mmCIF file of C-alpha atoms in Angstrom:
data_model
loop_
_atom_site.group_PDB
_atom_site.id
_atom_site.type_symbol
_atom_site.label_atom_id
_atom_site.label_comp_id
_atom_site.label_asym_id
_atom_site.label_seq_id
_atom_site.Cartn_x
_atom_site.Cartn_y
_atom_site.Cartn_z
ATOM 1 C CA GLY A 1 0.036 -22.675 -2.073
ATOM 2 C CA TYR A 2 0.578 -19.344 -0.377
ATOM 3 C CA MET A 3 0.159 -20.485 3.050
ATOM 4 C CA SER A 4 2.921 -23.299 3.087
ATOM 5 C CA VAL A 5 5.664 -20.621 2.331
ATOM 6 C CA ARG A 6 4.760 -18.146 5.037
ATOM 7 C CA LYS A 7 5.245 -18.478 8.596
ATOM 8 C CA VAL A 8 2.511 -15.896 9.492
ATOM 9 C CA VAL A 9 -0.843 -17.409 10.283
ATOM 10 C CA PHE A 10 -3.634 -14.779 9.604
ATOM 11 C CA GLY A 11 -6.317 -14.233 12.171
ATOM 12 C CA ILE A 12 -9.459 -12.196 12.157
ATOM 13 C CA ASN A 13 -9.254 -8.713 13.492
ATOM 14 C CA GLU A 14 -5.390 -8.834 13.548
ATOM 15 C CA PHE A 15 -3.293 -6.198 11.719
ATOM 16 C CA TYR A 16 -0.543 -7.170 9.123
ATOM 17 C CA HIS A 17 2.037 -5.443 7.193
ATOM 18 C CA LEU A 18 2.141 -6.912 3.727
ATOM 19 C CA TYR A 19 4.896 -6.424 1.159
ATOM 20 C CA ASN A 20 5.857 -7.630 -2.287
ATOM 21 C CA ARG A 21 8.328 -6.499 -4.827
ATOM 22 C CA GLY A 22 9.060 -7.120 -8.606
ATOM 23 C CA ASN A 23 10.767 -10.354 -9.596
ATOM 24 C CA ASP A 24 14.566 -9.699 -9.829
ATOM 25 C CA LYS A 25 13.953 -6.169 -8.507
ATOM 26 C CA ARG A 26 12.182 -5.352 -11.696
ATOM 27 C CA LYS A 27 10.112 -2.228 -11.866
ATOM 28 C CA ILE A 28 6.378 -3.123 -11.366
ATOM 29 C CA PHE A 29 5.052 0.425 -12.234
ATOM 30 C CA LEU A 30 6.438 1.924 -15.283
ATOM 31 C CA THR A 31 3.906 4.737 -16.104
ATOM 32 C CA ASP A 32 1.408 6.856 -14.119
ATOM 33 C CA ASN A 33 -1.350 4.609 -15.534
ATOM 34 C CA ASP A 34 0.306 1.488 -14.001
ATOM 35 C CA TYR A 35 0.206 3.192 -10.555
ATOM 36 C CA GLN A 36 -3.518 4.170 -11.148
ATOM 37 C CA ARG A 37 -4.394 0.537 -12.119
ATOM 38 C CA PHE A 38 -2.846 -0.957 -8.954
ATOM 39 C CA ILE A 39 -4.545 1.743 -6.914
ATOM 40 C CA CYS A 40 -7.946 0.930 -8.475
ATOM 41 C CA LEU A 41 -7.232 -2.657 -7.879
ATOM 42 C CA LEU A 42 -6.761 -1.947 -4.169
ATOM 43 C CA TYR A 43 -10.465 -1.009 -4.222
ATOM 44 C CA ALA A 44 -11.868 -3.451 -6.559
ATOM 45 C CA ALA A 45 -9.938 -6.647 -5.440
ATOM 46 C CA ASN A 46 -11.070 -5.870 -1.882
ATOM 47 C CA ALA A 47 -14.523 -7.453 -2.569
ATOM 48 C CA SER A 48 -16.195 -10.836 -2.443
ATOM 49 C CA GLU A 49 -17.090 -10.363 -6.119
ATOM 50 C CA PRO A 50 -14.757 -11.786 -8.801
ATOM 51 C CA ILE A 51 -12.768 -9.537 -11.059
ATOM 52 C CA HIS A 52 -13.669 -10.169 -14.674
ATOM 53 C CA LEU A 53 -10.943 -9.825 -17.276
ATOM 54 C CA SER A 54 -12.969 -7.636 -19.306
ATOM 55 C CA ASP A 55 -13.042 -5.102 -16.511
ATOM 56 C CA LEU A 56 -9.176 -4.889 -16.580
ATOM 57 C CA HIS A 57 -9.040 -3.306 -19.901
ATOM 58 C CA GLN A 58 -11.477 -0.419 -19.374
ATOM 59 C CA TRP A 59 -11.022 0.467 -15.730
ATOM 60 C CA SER A 60 -10.300 4.136 -14.885
ATOM 61 C CA SER A 61 -12.664 6.291 -13.111
ATOM 62 C CA GLU A 62 -15.697 3.967 -13.131
ATOM 63 C CA VAL A 63 -14.088 1.497 -10.737
ATOM 64 C CA TRP A 64 -14.912 3.995 -7.901
ATOM 65 C CA GLU A 65 -18.612 3.573 -8.886
ATOM 66 C CA GLN A 66 -18.567 -0.145 -8.345
ATOM 67 C CA LYS A 67 -20.682 -1.206 -5.328
ATOM 68 C CA ARG A 68 -19.042 -3.911 -3.318
ATOM 69 C CA SER A 69 -21.137 -6.398 -1.357
ATOM 70 C CA GLY A 70 -18.493 -6.803 1.297
ATOM 71 C CA THR A 71 -14.786 -6.326 1.748
ATOM 72 C CA LEU A 72 -12.141 -8.838 2.631
ATOM 73 C CA VAL A 73 -9.763 -6.773 4.695
ATOM 74 C CA ASP A 74 -9.604 -3.260 6.080
ATOM 75 C CA ILE A 75 -6.874 -1.169 4.478
ATOM 76 C CA GLY A 76 -5.304 1.367 6.848
ATOM 77 C CA ALA A 77 -2.273 2.697 4.707
ATOM 78 C CA TYR A 78 -0.585 1.886 1.441
ATOM 79 C CA CYS A 79 2.454 3.107 -0.586
ATOM 80 C CA LEU A 80 3.524 2.073 -4.100
ATOM 81 C CA MET A 81 7.152 2.653 -5.319
ATOM 82 C CA SER A 82 8.518 1.824 -8.656
ATOM 83 C CA ASN A 83 9.582 -1.927 -7.803
ATOM 84 C CA HIS A 84 7.662 -2.568 -4.570
ATOM 85 C CA PHE A 85 4.610 -1.685 -2.441
ATOM 86 C CA HIS A 86 3.585 -1.841 1.311
ATOM 87 C CA LEU A 87 0.130 -2.332 2.614
ATOM 88 C CA LEU A 88 -1.168 -2.122 6.193
ATOM 89 C CA VAL A 89 -4.390 -4.309 6.662
ATOM 90 C CA ARG A 90 -6.553 -5.739 9.076
ATOM 91 C CA GLU A 91 -8.188 -9.259 8.375
ATOM 92 C CA LYS A 92 -12.034 -9.094 8.439
ATOM 93 C CA LYS A 93 -13.001 -12.626 7.652
ATOM 94 C CA GLU A 94 -11.373 -16.112 7.507
ATOM 95 C CA GLY A 95 -8.874 -16.278 4.494
ATOM 96 C CA GLY A 96 -9.431 -12.530 3.655
ATOM 97 C CA VAL A 97 -5.875 -11.475 3.487
ATOM 98 C CA THR A 98 -4.883 -14.455 1.234
ATOM 99 C CA ALA A 99 -8.020 -13.925 -1.104
ATOM 100 C CA PHE A 100 -7.556 -10.212 -1.380
ATOM 101 C CA MET A 101 -3.764 -10.519 -2.167
ATOM 102 C CA GLN A 102 -4.292 -13.277 -4.556
ATOM 103 C CA LYS A 103 -6.884 -11.161 -6.550
ATOM 104 C CA LEU A 104 -4.854 -8.067 -6.398
ATOM 105 C CA LEU A 105 -1.553 -9.511 -7.564
ATOM 106 C CA THR A 106 -3.095 -11.843 -10.157
ATOM 107 C CA SER A 107 -5.169 -9.127 -11.778
ATOM 108 C CA TYR A 108 -2.274 -6.571 -11.830
ATOM 109 C CA SER A 109 0.039 -9.187 -13.147
ATOM 110 C CA LEU A 110 -2.447 -9.953 -16.016
ATOM 111 C CA TYR A 111 -2.784 -6.265 -16.849
ATOM 112 C CA PHE A 112 0.966 -5.616 -16.739
ATOM 113 C CA ASN A 113 1.855 -8.609 -18.841
ATOM 114 C CA LEU A 114 -0.771 -7.800 -21.478
ATOM 115 C CA LYS A 115 0.106 -4.291 -21.732
ATOM 116 C CA TYR A 116 3.899 -4.890 -22.036
ATOM 117 C CA LYS A 117 3.503 -8.087 -23.877
ATOM 118 C CA ARG A 118 5.544 -10.201 -21.467
ATOM 119 C CA THR A 119 5.073 -13.523 -19.758
ATOM 120 C CA GLY A 120 6.260 -15.020 -16.623
ATOM 121 C CA LYS A 121 5.908 -13.935 -13.104
ATOM 122 C CA LEU A 122 5.890 -10.267 -12.295
ATOM 123 C CA PHE A 123 6.359 -10.484 -8.463
ATOM 124 C CA GLU A 124 8.974 -12.067 -6.516
ATOM 125 C CA GLY A 125 7.257 -15.184 -5.045
ATOM 126 C CA PRO A 126 4.426 -14.986 -2.587
ATOM 127 C CA PHE A 127 3.844 -11.696 -0.772
ATOM 128 C CA GLN A 128 5.549 -11.224 2.599
ATOM 129 C CA ALA A 129 3.631 -10.544 5.545
ATOM 130 C CA THR A 130 4.392 -9.432 9.186
ATOM 131 C CA HIS A 131 1.966 -9.691 11.994
ATOM 132 C CA VAL A 132 1.653 -6.212 13.772
ATOM 133 C CA ASP A 133 0.834 -7.371 17.239
ATOM 134 C CA ASN A 134 1.650 -4.260 19.448
ATOM 135 C CA ASP A 135 0.668 -0.539 19.472
ATOM 136 C CA PRO A 136 4.115 1.197 18.931
ATOM 137 C CA TYR A 137 4.823 -1.057 16.075
ATOM 138 C CA LEU A 138 1.502 -0.295 14.324
ATOM 139 C CA GLN A 139 2.039 3.329 14.944
ATOM 140 C CA TYR A 140 5.525 3.238 13.501
ATOM 141 C CA LEU A 141 4.253 1.264 10.397
ATOM 142 C CA TYR A 142 1.922 4.364 9.571
ATOM 143 C CA VAL A 143 4.914 6.388 9.427
ATOM 144 C CA TYR A 144 7.212 3.999 7.804
ATOM 145 C CA ILE A 145 4.874 3.105 5.005
ATOM 146 C CA HIS A 146 4.050 6.814 4.235
ATOM 147 C CA LEU A 147 7.722 7.964 4.504
ATOM 148 C CA ASN A 148 8.825 5.466 2.038
ATOM 149 C CA PRO A 149 8.870 7.698 -0.968
ATOM 150 C CA VAL A 150 11.355 9.906 0.666
ATOM 151 C CA LYS A 151 13.964 7.451 -0.249
ATOM 152 C CA ILE A 152 13.698 8.510 -3.674
ATOM 153 C CA SER A 153 14.481 12.176 -2.791
ATOM 154 C CA ASN A 154 17.056 11.197 -0.103
ATOM 155 C CA PRO A 155 18.968 8.057 -1.585
ATOM 156 C CA ASP A 156 21.894 8.588 0.805
ATOM 157 C CA GLY A 157 21.541 8.931 4.428
ATOM 158 C CA TRP A 158 17.903 8.030 4.522
ATOM 159 C CA PRO A 159 16.554 8.464 7.149
ATOM 160 C CA ASP A 160 18.821 11.085 8.654
ATOM 161 C CA LYS A 161 18.411 13.627 5.992
ATOM 162 C CA ILE A 162 14.605 13.578 6.633
ATOM 163 C CA VAL A 163 14.941 15.091 10.059
ATOM 164 C CA GLN A 164 17.581 17.770 8.932
ATOM 165 C CA ASN A 165 15.201 18.842 6.123
ATOM 166 C CA VAL A 166 11.654 18.376 7.354
ATOM 167 C CA VAL A 167 10.386 21.289 5.116
ATOM 168 C CA ALA A 168 11.713 19.715 1.796
ATOM 169 C CA THR A 169 10.570 16.293 2.919
ATOM 170 C CA LYS A 170 7.016 17.276 3.485
ATOM 171 C CA ALA A 171 7.046 19.256 0.147
ATOM 172 C CA PHE A 172 8.224 16.090 -1.604
ATOM 173 C CA LEU A 173 5.450 13.877 -0.024
ATOM 174 C CA ASP A 174 2.743 16.456 -0.707
ATOM 175 C CA ASN A 175 3.590 15.864 -4.374
ATOM 176 C CA TYR A 176 3.716 11.969 -4.122
ATOM 177 C CA THR A 177 0.288 10.769 -5.021
ATOM 178 C CA HIS A 178 0.920 6.911 -5.030
ATOM 179 C CA SER A 179 0.210 6.435 -1.262
ATOM 180 C CA SER A 180 -2.471 7.047 1.142
ATOM 181 C CA TYR A 181 -0.604 9.974 2.793
ATOM 182 C CA HIS A 182 -2.872 12.462 1.026
ATOM 183 C CA ASP A 183 -6.001 10.942 2.699
ATOM 184 C CA TYR A 184 -4.356 11.406 6.083
ATOM 185 C CA ILE A 185 -3.539 15.176 5.481
ATOM 186 C CA GLY A 186 -7.117 15.969 4.585
ATOM 187 C CA HIS A 187 -7.080 16.101 0.929
ATOM 188 C CA GLN A 188 -10.532 14.980 -0.417
ATOM 189 C CA ARG A 189 -10.069 12.486 -3.240
ATOM 190 C CA ARG A 190 -11.958 9.413 -4.353
ATOM 191 C CA GLU A 191 -9.049 7.086 -3.502
ATOM 192 C CA LYS A 192 -10.024 7.421 0.159
ATOM 193 C CA ALA A 193 -12.616 4.901 -0.624
ATOM 194 C CA ILE A 194 -9.748 2.308 -0.456
ATOM 195 C CA LEU A 195 -9.353 2.925 3.235
ATOM 196 C CA ASN A 196 -11.462 2.045 6.335
ATOM 197 C CA LEU A 197 -9.934 4.079 9.049
ATOM 198 C CA ASN A 198 -12.481 3.164 11.608
ATOM 199 C CA ALA A 199 -10.919 -0.334 11.739
ATOM 200 C CA PHE A 200 -7.604 1.215 12.968
ATOM 201 C CA PRO A 201 -6.626 3.153 16.143
ATOM 202 C CA ASP A 202 -7.104 6.888 15.811
ATOM 203 C CA TYR A 203 -3.426 8.004 15.806
ATOM 204 C CA PHE A 204 -3.621 10.481 13.048
ATOM 205 C CA ALA A 205 -7.269 11.559 13.149
ATOM 206 C CA ASN A 206 -6.661 14.696 11.127
ATOM 207 C CA ASP A 207 -4.036 16.778 9.399
ATOM 208 C CA ILE A 208 -0.759 15.085 10.510
ATOM 209 C CA ASP A 209 1.713 17.214 12.479
ATOM 210 C CA PHE A 210 4.522 16.347 10.196
ATOM 211 C CA LYS A 211 7.400 17.213 12.633
ATOM 212 C CA LYS A 212 5.858 14.904 15.237
ATOM 213 C CA PHE A 213 5.202 12.203 12.572
ATOM 214 C CA VAL A 214 8.974 12.151 11.692
ATOM 215 C CA ALA A 215 10.120 12.385 15.397
ATOM 216 C CA ASP A 216 7.980 9.378 16.206
ATOM 217 C CA TRP A 217 9.628 7.500 13.448
ATOM 218 C CA MET A 218 13.145 8.240 14.563
ATOM 219 C CA LYS A 219 12.186 7.355 18.244
ATOM 220 C CA TYR A 220 11.158 3.938 17.061
ATOM 221 C CA ASN A 221 14.214 3.481 14.981
ATOM 222 C CA GLU A 222 16.512 3.982 17.822
#
């Protein structure tokens, strides 16, 4: 099972950085709809209720209307890239992280394999998890996760170019919608329902001061 492979033991009220990528580094998001589906699942899979296969076919906007009796984890940040994703979560109940990830990855794999008529595993083994056990590391992860897409616009010299060109970097991220960045810079959108920011320290209570955001990231990397 999942737990035997992983060295991290999950505990209630603890924070974790969760990560997985496509098998053989394959792309796991091919179209905008694929990103949207995974983002819908971040909301729908985070519930005690089972996910029904029939739901997987018709989901789009109505997923946000679904009432959830209780969530398994608190999600503080996420970012989707073409062949991998990052999540920052807090475990709420015993076994919550494992149950949530199993629902999320199984549902998305079913959707993807059905849509593209493929078989076999989509993800590279069980998801990876790191226990986030100190404040500077937690703060760094907020920044690291949200700055991940900048690798696309600056493939060489990431991260140095970010700092040289803060304006262009910010413009790029303002147009990148497959992460929780927009929910931190004050855009009102339904995806904000995925997050429970009350469960996380209030580092970025409102519109992020982007220069400071980048400076913090560099400081940690040194």
